[in-house]
Coordinates of C-alpha atoms and ligand atoms in Angstrom, one line a residue:
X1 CA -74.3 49.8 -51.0
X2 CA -71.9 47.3 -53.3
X3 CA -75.9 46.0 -54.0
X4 CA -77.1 49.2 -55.0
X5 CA -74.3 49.8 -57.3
X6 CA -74.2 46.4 -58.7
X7 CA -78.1 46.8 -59.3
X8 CA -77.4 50.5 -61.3
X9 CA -74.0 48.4 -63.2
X10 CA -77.0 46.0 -64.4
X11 CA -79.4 48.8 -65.6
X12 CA -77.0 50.7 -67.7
X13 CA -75.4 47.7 -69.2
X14 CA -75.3 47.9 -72.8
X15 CA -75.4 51.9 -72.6
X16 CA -73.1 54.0 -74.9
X17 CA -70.5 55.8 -72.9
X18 CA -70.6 58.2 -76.3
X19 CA -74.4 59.1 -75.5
X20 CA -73.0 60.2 -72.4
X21 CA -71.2 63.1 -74.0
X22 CA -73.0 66.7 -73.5
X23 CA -71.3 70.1 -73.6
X24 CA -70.3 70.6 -70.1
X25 CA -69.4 66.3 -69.2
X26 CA -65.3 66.5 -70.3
X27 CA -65.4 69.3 -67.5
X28 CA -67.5 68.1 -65.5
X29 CA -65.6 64.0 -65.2
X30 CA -62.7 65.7 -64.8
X31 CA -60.3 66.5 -61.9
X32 CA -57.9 69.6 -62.9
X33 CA -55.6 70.4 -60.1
X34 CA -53.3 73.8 -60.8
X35 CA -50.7 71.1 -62.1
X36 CA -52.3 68.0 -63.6
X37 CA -55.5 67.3 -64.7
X38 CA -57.1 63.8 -64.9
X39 CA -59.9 62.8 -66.7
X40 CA -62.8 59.9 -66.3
X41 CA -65.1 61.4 -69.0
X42 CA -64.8 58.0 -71.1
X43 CA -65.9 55.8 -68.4
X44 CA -69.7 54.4 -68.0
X45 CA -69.8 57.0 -65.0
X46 CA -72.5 58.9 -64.5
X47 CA -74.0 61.9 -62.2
X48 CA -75.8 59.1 -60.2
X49 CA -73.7 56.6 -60.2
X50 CA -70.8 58.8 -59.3
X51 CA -72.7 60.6 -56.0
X52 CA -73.1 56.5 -55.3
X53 CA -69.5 55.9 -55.3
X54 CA -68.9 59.0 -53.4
X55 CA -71.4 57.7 -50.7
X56 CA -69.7 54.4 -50.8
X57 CA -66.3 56.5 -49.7
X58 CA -68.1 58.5 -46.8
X59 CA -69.8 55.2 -45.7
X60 CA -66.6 53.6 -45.4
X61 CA -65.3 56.9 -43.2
X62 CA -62.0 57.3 -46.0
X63 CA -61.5 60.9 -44.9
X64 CA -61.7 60.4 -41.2
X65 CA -58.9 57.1 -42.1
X66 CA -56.8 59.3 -43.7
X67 CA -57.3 62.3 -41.3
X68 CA -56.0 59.5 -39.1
X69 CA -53.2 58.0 -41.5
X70 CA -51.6 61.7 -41.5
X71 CA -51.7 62.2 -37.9
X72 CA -49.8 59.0 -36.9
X73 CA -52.3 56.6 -35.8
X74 CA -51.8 52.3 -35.9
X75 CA -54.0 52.1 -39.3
X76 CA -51.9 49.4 -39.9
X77 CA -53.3 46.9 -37.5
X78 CA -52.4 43.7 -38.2
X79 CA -48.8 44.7 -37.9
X80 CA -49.8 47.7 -35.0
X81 CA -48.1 50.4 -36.6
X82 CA -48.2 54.0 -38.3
X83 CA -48.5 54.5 -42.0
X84 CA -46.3 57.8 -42.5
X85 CA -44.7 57.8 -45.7
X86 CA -46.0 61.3 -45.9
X87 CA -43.8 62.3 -43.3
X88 CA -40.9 61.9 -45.1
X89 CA -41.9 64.2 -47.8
X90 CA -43.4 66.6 -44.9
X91 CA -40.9 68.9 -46.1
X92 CA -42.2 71.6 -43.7
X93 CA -41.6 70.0 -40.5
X94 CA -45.0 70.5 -39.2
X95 CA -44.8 67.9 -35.8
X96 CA -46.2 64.3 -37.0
X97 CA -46.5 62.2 -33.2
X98 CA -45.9 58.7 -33.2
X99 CA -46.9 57.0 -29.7
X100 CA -46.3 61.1 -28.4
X101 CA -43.2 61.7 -29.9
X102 CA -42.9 64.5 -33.5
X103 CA -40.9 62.1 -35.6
X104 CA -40.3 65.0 -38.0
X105 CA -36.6 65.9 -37.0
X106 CA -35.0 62.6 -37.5
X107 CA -36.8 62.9 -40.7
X108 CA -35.4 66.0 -41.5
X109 CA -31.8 64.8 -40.2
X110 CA -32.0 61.6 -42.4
X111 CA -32.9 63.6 -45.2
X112 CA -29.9 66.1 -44.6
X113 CA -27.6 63.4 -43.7
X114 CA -28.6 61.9 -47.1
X115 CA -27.8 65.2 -48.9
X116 CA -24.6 65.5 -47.6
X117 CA -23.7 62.2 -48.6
X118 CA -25.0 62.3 -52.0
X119 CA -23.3 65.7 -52.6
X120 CA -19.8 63.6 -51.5
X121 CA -20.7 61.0 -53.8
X122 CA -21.4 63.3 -56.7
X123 CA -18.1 65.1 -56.0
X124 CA -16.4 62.3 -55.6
X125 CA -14.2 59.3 -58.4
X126 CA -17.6 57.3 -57.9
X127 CA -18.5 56.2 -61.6
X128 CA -21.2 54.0 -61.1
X129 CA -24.0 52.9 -57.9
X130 CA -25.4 49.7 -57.7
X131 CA -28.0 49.7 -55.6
X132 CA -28.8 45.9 -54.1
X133 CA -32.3 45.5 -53.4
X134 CA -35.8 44.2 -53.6
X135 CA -39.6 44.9 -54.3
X136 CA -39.9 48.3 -52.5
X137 CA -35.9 48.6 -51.9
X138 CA -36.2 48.2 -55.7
X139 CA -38.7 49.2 -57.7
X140 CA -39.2 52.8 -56.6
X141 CA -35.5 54.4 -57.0
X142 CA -35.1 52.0 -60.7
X143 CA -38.6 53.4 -61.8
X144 CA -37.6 56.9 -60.8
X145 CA -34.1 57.2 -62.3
X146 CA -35.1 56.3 -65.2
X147 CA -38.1 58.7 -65.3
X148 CA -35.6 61.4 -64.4
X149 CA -33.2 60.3 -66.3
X150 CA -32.9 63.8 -68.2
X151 CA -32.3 65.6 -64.4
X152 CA -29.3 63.0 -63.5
X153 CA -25.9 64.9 -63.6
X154 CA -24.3 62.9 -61.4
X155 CA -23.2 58.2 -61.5
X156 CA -24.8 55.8 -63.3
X157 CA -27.2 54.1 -61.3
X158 CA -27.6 50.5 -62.0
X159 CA -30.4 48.3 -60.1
X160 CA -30.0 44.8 -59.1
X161 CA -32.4 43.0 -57.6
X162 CA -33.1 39.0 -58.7
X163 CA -31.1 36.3 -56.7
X164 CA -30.6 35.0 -59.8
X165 CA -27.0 35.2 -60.8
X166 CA -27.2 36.3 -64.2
X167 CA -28.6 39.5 -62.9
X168 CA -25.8 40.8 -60.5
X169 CA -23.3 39.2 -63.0
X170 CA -24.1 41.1 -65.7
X171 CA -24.3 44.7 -64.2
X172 CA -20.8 44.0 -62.2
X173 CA -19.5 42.5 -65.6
X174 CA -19.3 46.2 -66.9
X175 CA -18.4 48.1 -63.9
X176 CA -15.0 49.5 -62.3
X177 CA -14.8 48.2 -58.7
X178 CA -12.5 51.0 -57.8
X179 CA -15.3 53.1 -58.6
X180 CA -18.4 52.0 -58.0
X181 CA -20.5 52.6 -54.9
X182 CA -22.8 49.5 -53.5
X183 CA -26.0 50.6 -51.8
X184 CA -27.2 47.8 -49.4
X185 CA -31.2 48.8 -49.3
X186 CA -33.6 45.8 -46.9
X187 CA -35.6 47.6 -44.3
X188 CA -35.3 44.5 -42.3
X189 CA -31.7 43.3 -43.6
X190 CA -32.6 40.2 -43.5
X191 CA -34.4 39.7 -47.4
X192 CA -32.3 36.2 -48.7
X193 CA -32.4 37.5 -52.4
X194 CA -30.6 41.0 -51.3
X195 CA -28.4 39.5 -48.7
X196 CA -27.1 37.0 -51.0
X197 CA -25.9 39.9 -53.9
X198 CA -24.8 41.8 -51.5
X199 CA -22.5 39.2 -49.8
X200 CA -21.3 38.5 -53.9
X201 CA -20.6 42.6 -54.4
X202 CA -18.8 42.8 -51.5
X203 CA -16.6 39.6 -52.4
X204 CA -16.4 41.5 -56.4
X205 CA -15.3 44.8 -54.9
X206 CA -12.5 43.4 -53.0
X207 CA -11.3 40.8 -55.9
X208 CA -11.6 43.9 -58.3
X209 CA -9.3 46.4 -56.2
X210 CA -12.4 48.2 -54.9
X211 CA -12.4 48.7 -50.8
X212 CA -16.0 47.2 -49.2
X213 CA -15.1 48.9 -46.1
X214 CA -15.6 52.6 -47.8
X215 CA -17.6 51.7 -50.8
X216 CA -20.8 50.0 -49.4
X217 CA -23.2 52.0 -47.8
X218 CA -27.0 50.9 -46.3
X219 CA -30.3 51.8 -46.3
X220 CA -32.2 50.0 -43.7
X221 CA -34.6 50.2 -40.3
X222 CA -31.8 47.6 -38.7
X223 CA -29.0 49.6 -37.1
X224 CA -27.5 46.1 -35.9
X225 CA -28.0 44.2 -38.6
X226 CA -25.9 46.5 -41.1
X227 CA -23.3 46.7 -38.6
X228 CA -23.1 43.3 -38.3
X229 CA -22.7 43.1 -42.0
X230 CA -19.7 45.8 -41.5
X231 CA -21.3 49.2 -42.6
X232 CA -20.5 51.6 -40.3
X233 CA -22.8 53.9 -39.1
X234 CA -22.0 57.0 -41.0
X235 CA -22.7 55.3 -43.7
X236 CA -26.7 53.8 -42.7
X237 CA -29.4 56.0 -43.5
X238 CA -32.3 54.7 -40.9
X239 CA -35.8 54.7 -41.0
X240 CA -38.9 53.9 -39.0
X241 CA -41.3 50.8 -39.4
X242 CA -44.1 53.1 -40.0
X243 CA -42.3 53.1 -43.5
X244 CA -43.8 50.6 -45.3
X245 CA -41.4 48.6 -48.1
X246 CA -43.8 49.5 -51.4
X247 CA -43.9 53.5 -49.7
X248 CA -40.4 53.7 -48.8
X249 CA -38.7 56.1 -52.2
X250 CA -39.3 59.2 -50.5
X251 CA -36.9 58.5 -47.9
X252 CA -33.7 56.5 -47.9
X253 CA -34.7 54.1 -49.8
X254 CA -34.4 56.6 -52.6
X255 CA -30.7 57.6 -52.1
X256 CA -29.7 56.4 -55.6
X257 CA -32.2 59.0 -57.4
X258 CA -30.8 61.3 -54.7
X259 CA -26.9 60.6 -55.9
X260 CA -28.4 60.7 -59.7
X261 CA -30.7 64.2 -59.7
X262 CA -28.7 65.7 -56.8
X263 CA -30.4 66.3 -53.6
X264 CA -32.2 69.5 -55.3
X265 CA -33.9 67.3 -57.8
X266 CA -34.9 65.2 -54.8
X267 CA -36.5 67.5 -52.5
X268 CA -38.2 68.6 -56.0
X269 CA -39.7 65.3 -56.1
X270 CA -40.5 65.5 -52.2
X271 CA -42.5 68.6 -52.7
X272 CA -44.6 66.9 -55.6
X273 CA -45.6 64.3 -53.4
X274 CA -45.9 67.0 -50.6
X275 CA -48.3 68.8 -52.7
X276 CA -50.2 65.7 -53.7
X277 CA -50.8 65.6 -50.1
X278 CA -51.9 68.8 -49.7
X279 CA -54.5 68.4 -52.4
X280 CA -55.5 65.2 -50.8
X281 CA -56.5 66.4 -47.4
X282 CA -58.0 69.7 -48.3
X283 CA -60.1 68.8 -51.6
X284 CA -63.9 67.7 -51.6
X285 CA -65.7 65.0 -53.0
X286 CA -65.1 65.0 -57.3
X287 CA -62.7 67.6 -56.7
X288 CA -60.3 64.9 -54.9
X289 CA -58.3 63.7 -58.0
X290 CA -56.8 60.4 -55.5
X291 CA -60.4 59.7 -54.1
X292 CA -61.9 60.1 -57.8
X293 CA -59.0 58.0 -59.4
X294 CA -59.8 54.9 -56.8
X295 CA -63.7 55.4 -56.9
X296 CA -63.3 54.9 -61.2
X297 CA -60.7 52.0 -60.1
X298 CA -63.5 50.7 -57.5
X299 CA -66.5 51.2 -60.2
X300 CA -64.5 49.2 -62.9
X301 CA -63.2 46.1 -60.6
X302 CA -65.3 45.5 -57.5
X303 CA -69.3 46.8 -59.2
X304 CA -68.4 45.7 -62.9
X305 CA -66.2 42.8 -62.5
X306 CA -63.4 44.0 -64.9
X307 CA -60.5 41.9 -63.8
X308 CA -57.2 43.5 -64.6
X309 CA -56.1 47.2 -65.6
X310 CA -53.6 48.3 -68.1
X311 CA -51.7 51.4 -67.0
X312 CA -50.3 53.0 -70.6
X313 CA -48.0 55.6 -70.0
X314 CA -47.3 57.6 -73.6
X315 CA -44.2 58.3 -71.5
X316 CA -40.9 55.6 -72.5
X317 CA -39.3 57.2 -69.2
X318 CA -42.0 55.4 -67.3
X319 CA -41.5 51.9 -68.8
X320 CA -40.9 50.6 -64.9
X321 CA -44.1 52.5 -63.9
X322 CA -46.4 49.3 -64.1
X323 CA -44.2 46.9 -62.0
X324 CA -43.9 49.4 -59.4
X325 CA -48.0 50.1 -59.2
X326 CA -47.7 46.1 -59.7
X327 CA -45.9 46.1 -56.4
X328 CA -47.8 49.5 -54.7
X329 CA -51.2 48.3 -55.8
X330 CA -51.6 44.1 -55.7
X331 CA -49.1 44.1 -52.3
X332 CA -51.2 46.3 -50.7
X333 CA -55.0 45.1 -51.9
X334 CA -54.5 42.1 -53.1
X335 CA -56.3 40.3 -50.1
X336 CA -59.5 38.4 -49.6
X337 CA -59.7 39.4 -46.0
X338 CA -60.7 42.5 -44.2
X339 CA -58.7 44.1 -41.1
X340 CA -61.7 42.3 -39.1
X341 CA -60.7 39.2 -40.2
X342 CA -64.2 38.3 -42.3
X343 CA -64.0 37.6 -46.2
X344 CA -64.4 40.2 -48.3
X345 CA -68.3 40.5 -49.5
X346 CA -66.7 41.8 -53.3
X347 CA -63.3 40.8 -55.4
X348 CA -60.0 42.4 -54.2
X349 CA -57.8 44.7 -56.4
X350 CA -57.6 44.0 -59.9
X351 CA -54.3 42.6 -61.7
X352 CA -52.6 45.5 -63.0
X353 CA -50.2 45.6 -66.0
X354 CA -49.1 47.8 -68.9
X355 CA -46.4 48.9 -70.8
X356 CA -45.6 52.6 -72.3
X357 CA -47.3 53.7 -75.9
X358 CA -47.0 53.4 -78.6
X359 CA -45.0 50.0 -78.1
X360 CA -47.9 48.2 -76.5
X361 CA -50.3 49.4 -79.7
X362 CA -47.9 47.1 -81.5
X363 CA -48.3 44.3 -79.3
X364 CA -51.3 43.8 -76.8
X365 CA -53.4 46.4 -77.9
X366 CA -55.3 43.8 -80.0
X367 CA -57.0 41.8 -77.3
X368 CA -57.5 45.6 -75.2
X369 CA -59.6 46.2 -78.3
X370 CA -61.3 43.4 -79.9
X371 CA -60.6 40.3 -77.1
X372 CA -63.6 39.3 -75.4
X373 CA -62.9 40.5 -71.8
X374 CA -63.0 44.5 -71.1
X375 CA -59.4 45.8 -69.5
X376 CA -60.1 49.0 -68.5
X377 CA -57.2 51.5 -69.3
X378 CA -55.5 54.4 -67.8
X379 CA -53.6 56.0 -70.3
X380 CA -51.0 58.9 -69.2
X381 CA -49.0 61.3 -70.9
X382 CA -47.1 64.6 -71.0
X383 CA -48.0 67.8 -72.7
X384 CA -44.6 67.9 -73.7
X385 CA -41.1 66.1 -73.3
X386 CA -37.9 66.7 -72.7
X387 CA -36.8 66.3 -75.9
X388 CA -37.1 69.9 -77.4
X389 CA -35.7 69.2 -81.2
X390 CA -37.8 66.0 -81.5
X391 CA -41.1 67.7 -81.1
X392 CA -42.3 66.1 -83.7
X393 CA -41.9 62.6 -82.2
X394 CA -43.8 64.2 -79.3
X395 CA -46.5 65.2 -81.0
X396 CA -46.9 61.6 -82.9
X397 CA -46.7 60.4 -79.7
X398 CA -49.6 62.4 -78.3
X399 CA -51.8 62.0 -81.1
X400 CA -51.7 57.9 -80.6
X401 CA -52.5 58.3 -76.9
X402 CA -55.2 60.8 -77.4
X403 CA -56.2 58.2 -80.4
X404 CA -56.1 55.3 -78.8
X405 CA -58.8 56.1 -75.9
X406 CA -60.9 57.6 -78.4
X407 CA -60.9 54.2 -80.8
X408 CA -61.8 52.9 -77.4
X409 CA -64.9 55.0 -76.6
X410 CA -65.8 55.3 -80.6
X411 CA -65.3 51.5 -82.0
X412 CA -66.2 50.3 -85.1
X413 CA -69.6 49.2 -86.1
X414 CA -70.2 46.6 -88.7
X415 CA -71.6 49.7 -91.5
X416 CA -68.1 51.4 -90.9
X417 CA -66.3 48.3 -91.5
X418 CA -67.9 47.4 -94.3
X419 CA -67.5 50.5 -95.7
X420 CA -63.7 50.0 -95.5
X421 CA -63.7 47.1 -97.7
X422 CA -66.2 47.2 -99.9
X423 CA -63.9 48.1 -102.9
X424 CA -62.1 44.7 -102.5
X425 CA -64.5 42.5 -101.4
X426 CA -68.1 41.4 -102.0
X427 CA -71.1 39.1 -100.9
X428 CA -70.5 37.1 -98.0
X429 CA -66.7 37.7 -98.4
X430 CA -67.7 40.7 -97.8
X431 CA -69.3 40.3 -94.7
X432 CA -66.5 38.0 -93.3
X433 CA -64.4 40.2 -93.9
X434 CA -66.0 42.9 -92.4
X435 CA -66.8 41.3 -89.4
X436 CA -63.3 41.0 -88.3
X437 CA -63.3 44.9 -88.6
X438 CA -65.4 45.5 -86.5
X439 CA -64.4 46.9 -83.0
X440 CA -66.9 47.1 -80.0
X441 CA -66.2 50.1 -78.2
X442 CA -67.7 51.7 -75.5
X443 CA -64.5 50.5 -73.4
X444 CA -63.4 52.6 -70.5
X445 CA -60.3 54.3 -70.2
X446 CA -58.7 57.5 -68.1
X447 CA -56.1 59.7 -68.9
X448 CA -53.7 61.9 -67.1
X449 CA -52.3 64.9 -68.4
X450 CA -49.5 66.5 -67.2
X451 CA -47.1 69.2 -68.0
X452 CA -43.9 67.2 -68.2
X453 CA -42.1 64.9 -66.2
X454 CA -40.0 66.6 -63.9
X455 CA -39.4 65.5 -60.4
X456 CA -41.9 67.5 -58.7
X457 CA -44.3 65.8 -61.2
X458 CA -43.4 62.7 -61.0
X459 CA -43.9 63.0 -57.1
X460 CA -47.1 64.2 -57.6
X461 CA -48.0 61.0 -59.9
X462 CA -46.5 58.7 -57.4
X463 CA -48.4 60.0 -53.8
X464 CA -51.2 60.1 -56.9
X465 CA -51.6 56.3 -56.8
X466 CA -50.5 56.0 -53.2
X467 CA -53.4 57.8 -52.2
X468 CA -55.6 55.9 -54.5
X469 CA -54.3 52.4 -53.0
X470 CA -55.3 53.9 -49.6
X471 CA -58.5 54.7 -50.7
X472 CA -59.4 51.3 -52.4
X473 CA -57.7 49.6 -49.2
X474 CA -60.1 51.4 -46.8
X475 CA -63.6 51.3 -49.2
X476 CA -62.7 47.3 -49.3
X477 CA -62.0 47.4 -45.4
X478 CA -58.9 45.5 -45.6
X479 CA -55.4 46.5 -44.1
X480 CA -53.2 47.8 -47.2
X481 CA -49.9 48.0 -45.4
X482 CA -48.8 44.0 -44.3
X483 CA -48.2 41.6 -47.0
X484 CA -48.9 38.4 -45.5
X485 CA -49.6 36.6 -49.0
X486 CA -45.8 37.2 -49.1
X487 CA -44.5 35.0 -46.8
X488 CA -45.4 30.9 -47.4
X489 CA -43.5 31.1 -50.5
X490 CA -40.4 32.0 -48.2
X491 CA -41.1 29.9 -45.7
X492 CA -41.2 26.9 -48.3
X493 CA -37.9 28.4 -49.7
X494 CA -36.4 28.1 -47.1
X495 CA -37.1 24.5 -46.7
X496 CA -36.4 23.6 -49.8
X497 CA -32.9 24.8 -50.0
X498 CA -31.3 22.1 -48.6
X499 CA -32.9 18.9 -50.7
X500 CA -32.2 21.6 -53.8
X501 CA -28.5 21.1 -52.7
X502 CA -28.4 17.6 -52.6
X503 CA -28.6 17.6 -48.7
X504 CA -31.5 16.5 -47.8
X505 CA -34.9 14.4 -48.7
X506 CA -38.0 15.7 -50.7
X507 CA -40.0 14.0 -48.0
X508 CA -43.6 15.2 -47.2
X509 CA -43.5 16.8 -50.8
X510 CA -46.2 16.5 -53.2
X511 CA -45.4 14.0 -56.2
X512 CA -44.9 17.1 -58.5
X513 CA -42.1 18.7 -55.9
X514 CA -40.9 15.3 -56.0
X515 CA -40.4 15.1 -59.6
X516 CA -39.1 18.2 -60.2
X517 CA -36.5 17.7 -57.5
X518 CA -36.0 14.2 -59.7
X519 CA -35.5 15.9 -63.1
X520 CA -33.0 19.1 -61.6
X521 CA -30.8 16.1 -59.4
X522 CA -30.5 14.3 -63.0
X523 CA -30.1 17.3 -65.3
X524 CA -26.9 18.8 -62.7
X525 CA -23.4 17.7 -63.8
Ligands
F6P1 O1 -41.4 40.1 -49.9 C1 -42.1 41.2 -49.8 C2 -41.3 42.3 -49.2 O2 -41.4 42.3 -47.8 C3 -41.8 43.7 -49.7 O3 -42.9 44.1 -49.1 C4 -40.5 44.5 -49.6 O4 -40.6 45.7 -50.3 C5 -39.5 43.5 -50.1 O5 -39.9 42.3 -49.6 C6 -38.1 43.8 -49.6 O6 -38.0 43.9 -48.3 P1 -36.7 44.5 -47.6 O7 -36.7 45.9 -47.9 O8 -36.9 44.3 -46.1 O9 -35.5 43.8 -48.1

């Protein structure tokens, strides 16, 4: 099949995506659910090659995986466990069985356990949160609060993450340790970089007049580990291992957006990914905006090579969007090995970066356009904000996003170019000069359209691309739950810590190690 569709890639190469364009094909590339609609029509995708792609899924069994992912079964085989984030949005309670037993009312007790607290928290002196943690105890609550920032009525929330000093240091700099609540979130308890700031918070609070004992709280699978580290129990909100770190907002991993939007918002944002579910199971073939999403993301990385994707949100509330797909996407499939252990016969996820609109226009969108490499672009927006007397700003806002992927599809040809500065230049001036004008085109992007960003839509973006990861994961037959490209870099850490302090030899290093080591011993008063 990858063959097959590499063999159609090389027969419409050079073909206009414009010439695609006939009455019914913006309808028709489309997926429009009743809340979002998402649409492929600028892409190089066509009938044939799409009903390819859509084999390519059914060959690879993605809806009997995922029949199998919702109903509690080991997908995650390397690590032998359950892949159930969409339990903890199950807001329904319908039974979900791991190894025979319905895990559902813990989850519903967490999550009520978790309101209760955040509704103390919110009623309580508490000024400020900082939640401690990494990657997935991390990116998912700091991308969310600040894409719901205009639903948060209650703290600040303020995320630190780095093991780099500066980082805790300046957030505690500015806060009231008699006020300030310290969310411990590590699934395993165990991550160095969180450990270590929350070991310095702790020894802030108590300096500052703050009391550790009442004001730190953890989120964590490890019921001994936080007690060890004092928490008591009422305050660690437990989860499964079937949880995986990158999946883990929607439970309580996400108690800081919880104490931000109030536990209403939340169970708002539950029910968007609940929904995205729901549309995920029941939806066929180019209906299935998830499976249509990862087949464009397939079509564009594994058949036509393009190596990294730009997501663009025309959405400055979702600046932290593209480091958390960074995490959600190249944690998950960026591997060269399939769950069988053999290499994989095509390339594995793409790089994925981005920044919001219009900002990037103004600073990468040079190469996007006229650099030699094609970086396909997914470009998403809502049909209106939150800011009701700045409409206008909205609307110049939308026009550049809905600009942008048309200068994309459209170019420039040389004619066009020329024509542009022809009243200042002449001859083979001319011509230089025009060449530089000139913009390709015919480069793919996708945009999603939604109404605005709301908690139950932002829910519905997020299980969006989680769905999509699945469905890349399983069409590339590797395991997109364990993160084993994670760990030498630890390991080596580890290691290194003590010649870093002075304690011990750079023996067995490599000469550039060795040097480095050389330089930082000499450079340290
Ligand atoms: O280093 C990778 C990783 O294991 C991620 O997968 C995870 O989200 C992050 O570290 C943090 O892990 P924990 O929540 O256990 O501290």
């Amino acid at each position: 099949m990858w063959n097959d569709l590499k063999s159609k890639a090389a027969s419409i190469a050079g073909r206009q995506i414009l010439d695609l364009f006939d009455d019914a094909r913006a309808d028709d590339f489309a997926v429009q659910t009743q809340f979002m609609r998402f649409d492929y029509a600028k892409t190089n995708i066509d009938a044939g090659t799409r009903a390819m792609l859509l084999a390519l899924a059914e060959g690879a069994g993605v809806a009997a995986r995922r029949d199998a992912m919702f109903a509690g079964e080991k997908i995650n085989e390397t690590e032998g466990r359950a892949v159930l984030h969409t339990a903890l949005r199950n807001l329904d309670g319908d039974p979900v069985m791991v190894d025979g037993v319905d895990v559902m009312p813990e989850v519903l007790s967490t999550l009520d356990r978790m309101a209760a607290y955040a509704d103390e928290v919110r009623s309580s002196t508490i000024t400020d949160v900082v939640n401690i943690g990494i990657g997935g105890s991390d990116l998912g609550p700091a991308m969310a609060v600040q894409a719901l920032s205009p639903y948060r009525d209650g703290p600040r929330c303020h995320f630190v993450s780095n093991v780099d000093g500066a980082h805790i240091a300046d957030v505690l700099r500015e806060l009231d340790a008699k006020t300030t609540l310290v969310i411990v979130a590590s699934k395993t308890f165990t991550t160095i970089e969180t450990m270590t700031n929350a070991r310095t918070a702790r020894a802030w609070m108590k300096d500052h007049g703050g009391d550790p004992s009442a004001q730190f709280c953890a989120l964590s699978t490890s019921e001994e580990k936080t007690a060890d580290f004092g928490i008591p129990g009422e305050r660690v909100f437990g989860f499964e291992d079937w949880v995986g770190g990158r999946y883990s907002m929607w439970g309580p991993i996400g108690l800081s957006l919880m104490i931000a939007i109030g536990p209403e918002g939340f169970r708002a944002f539950l029910r968007g990914g609940q929904e995205m579910d729901r549309h995920f199971r029941a939806a066929e073939g180019v209906e299935n905006m998830p499976l249509m999403l990862a087949l464009v993301g397939i079509w564009h990385r594994q058949v036509l090579g393009h190596a990294t994707r730009a997501v663009l949100p025309y959405d400055q509330r979702l600046g932290q969007l593209p480091a958390y797909l960074q995490q959600l996407e190249m944690e998950s499939n960026g591997k060269s090995v399939a769950m069988d252990g053999s290499n994989l016969p095509v390339d594995s996820g793409p790089v994925v970066w981005g920044a919001p609109g219009t900002n990037g226009q103004h600073a990468f969108y040079q190469l996007i356009h006229q650099g030699t490499s094609v970086i396909p672009c997914e470009f998403m927006v809502a049909a209106q904000g939150h800011e009701d007397d700045l409409k206008h700003h909205h609307d110049l806002l939308v026009a550049n996003c809905f600009a942008q992927s048309e200068a994309l599809l459209r170019g420039r040809d040389l004619d066009e170019a020329r024509s542009k500065v022809a009243d200042k230049f002449e001859g083979a001036e001319l011509e230089r000069q025009a060449a530089h004008r000139v913009f390709a085109g015919n480069r793919p992007s996708s945009t999603l359209i939604y109404p605005r960003l709301d908690p139950f839509t932002l829910g519905q973006i997020i299980a969006l691309y989680e769905h999509r990861v699945f469905v890349e994961g399983v069409i590339l037959g590797i395991n997109s739950y364990d993160q084993w490209g994670v760990e030498l870099g630890k390991e080596l850490a580890t290691a290194l810590q003590p010649v870093i302090e002075g304690t011990a030899e750079a023996t067995g290093k490599d000469g550039s190690t060795r040097a480095l080591v050389d330089y930082l011993h000499s450079h340290r008063n």
